[in-house]
C-alpha atoms as an extended CHARMM CRD file, in Angstrom:
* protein
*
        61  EXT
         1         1  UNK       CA             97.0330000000      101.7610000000      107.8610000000  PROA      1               0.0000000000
         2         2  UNK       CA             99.8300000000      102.7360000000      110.6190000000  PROA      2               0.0000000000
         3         3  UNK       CA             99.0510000000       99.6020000000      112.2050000000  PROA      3               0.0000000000
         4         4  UNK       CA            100.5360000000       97.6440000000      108.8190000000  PROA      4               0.0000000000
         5         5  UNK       CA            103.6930000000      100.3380000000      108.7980000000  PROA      5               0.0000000000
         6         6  UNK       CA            104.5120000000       99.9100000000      111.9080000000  PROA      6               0.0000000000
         7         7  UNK       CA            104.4000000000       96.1290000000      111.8060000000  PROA      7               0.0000000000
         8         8  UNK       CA            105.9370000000       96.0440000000      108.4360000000  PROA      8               0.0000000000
         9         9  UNK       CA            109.1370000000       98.2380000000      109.8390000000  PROA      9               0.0000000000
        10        10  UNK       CA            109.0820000000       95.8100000000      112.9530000000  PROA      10              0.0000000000
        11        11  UNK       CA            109.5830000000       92.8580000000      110.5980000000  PROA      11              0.0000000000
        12        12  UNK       CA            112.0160000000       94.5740000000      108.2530000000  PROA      12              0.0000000000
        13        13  UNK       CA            114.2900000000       95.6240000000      111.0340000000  PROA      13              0.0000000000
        14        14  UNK       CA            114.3680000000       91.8150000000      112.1120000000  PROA      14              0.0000000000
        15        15  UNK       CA            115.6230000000       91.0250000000      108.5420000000  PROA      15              0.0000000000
        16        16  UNK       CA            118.1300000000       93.2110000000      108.2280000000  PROA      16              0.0000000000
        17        17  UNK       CA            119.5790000000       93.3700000000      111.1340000000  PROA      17              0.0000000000
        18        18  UNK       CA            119.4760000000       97.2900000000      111.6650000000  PROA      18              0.0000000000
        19        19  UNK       CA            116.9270000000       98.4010000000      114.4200000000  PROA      19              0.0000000000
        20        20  UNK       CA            116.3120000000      102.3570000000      114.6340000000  PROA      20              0.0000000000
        21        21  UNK       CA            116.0630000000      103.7310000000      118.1420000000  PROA      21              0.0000000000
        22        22  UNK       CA            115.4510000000      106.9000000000      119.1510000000  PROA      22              0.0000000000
        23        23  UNK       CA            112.3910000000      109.6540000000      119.4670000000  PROA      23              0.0000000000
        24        24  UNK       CA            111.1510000000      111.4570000000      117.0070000000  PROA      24              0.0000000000
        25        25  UNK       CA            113.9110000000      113.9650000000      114.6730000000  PROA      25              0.0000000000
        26        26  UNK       CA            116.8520000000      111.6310000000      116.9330000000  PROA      26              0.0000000000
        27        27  UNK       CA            117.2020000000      108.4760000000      115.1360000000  PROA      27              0.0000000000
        28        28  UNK       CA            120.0910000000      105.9880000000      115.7440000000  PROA      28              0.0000000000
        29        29  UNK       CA            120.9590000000      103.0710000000      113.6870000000  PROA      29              0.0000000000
        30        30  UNK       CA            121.5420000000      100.3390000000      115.5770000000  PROA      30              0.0000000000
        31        31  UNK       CA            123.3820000000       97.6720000000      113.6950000000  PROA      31              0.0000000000
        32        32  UNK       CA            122.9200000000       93.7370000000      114.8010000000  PROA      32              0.0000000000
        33        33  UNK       CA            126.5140000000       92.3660000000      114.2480000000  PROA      33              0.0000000000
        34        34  UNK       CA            128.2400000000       95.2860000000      116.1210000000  PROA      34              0.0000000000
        35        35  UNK       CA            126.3810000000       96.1780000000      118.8130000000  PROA      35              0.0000000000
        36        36  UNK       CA            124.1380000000       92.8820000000      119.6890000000  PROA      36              0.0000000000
        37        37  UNK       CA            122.9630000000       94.1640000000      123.0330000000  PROA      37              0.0000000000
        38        38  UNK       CA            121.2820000000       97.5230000000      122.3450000000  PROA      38              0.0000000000
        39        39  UNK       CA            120.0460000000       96.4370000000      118.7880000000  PROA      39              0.0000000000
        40        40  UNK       CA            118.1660000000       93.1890000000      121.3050000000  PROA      40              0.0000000000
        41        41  UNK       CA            116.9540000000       95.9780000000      123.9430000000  PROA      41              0.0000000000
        42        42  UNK       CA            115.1420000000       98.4610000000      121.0230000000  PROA      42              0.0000000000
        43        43  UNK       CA            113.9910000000       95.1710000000      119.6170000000  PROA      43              0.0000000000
        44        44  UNK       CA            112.2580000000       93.8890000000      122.7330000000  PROA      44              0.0000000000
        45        45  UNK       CA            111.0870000000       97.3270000000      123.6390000000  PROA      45              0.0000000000
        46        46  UNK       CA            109.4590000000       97.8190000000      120.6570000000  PROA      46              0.0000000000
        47        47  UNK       CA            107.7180000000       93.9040000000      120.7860000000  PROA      47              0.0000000000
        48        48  UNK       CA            106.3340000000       95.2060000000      124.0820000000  PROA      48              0.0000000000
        49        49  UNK       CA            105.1430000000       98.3870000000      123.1430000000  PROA      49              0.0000000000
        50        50  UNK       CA            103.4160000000       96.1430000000      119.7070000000  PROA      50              0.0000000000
        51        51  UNK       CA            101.8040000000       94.2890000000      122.6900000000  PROA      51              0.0000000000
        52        52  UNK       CA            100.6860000000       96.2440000000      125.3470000000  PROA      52              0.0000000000
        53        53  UNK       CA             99.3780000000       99.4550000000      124.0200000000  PROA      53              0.0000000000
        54        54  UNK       CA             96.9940000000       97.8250000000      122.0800000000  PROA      54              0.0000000000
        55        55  UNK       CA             96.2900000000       95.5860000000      125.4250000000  PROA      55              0.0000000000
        56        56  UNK       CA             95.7440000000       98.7150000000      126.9600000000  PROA      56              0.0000000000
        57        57  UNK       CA             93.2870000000      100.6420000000      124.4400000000  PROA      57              0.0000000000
        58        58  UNK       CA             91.5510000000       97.2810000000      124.4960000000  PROA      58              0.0000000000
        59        59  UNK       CA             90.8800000000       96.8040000000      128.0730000000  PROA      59              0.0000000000
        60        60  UNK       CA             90.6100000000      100.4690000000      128.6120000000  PROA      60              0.0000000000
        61        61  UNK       CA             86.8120000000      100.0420000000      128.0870000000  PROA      61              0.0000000000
């Protein structure tokens, strides 16, 4: 079930152009038209974590 939240916020941040970065209790809004370069980074940071942790737990065995 987290699995289909966390994709589902993945994609809806991609729509709308507002990424939230941050840990836990210290969210930022990161906005796509004003700040391009950060709202990119949390974007690719968060494709990679979508990638490799579950790599990881796979191949873990």
């Amino acid at each position: 079930m987290i699995v289909f939240v966390a994709i589902g916020t993945y994609f809806l941040q991609l729509w709308t152009g507002i990424a939230v970065a941050g840990w836990a209790g210290d969210f930022k809004l990161v906005e796509r038209e004003t700040k391009p370069g950060p709202y990119w980074f949390v974007m690719l940071l968060q494709t990679a974590l979508m990638i490799v942790v579950p790599a990881l737990i796979y191949f873990s065995e």
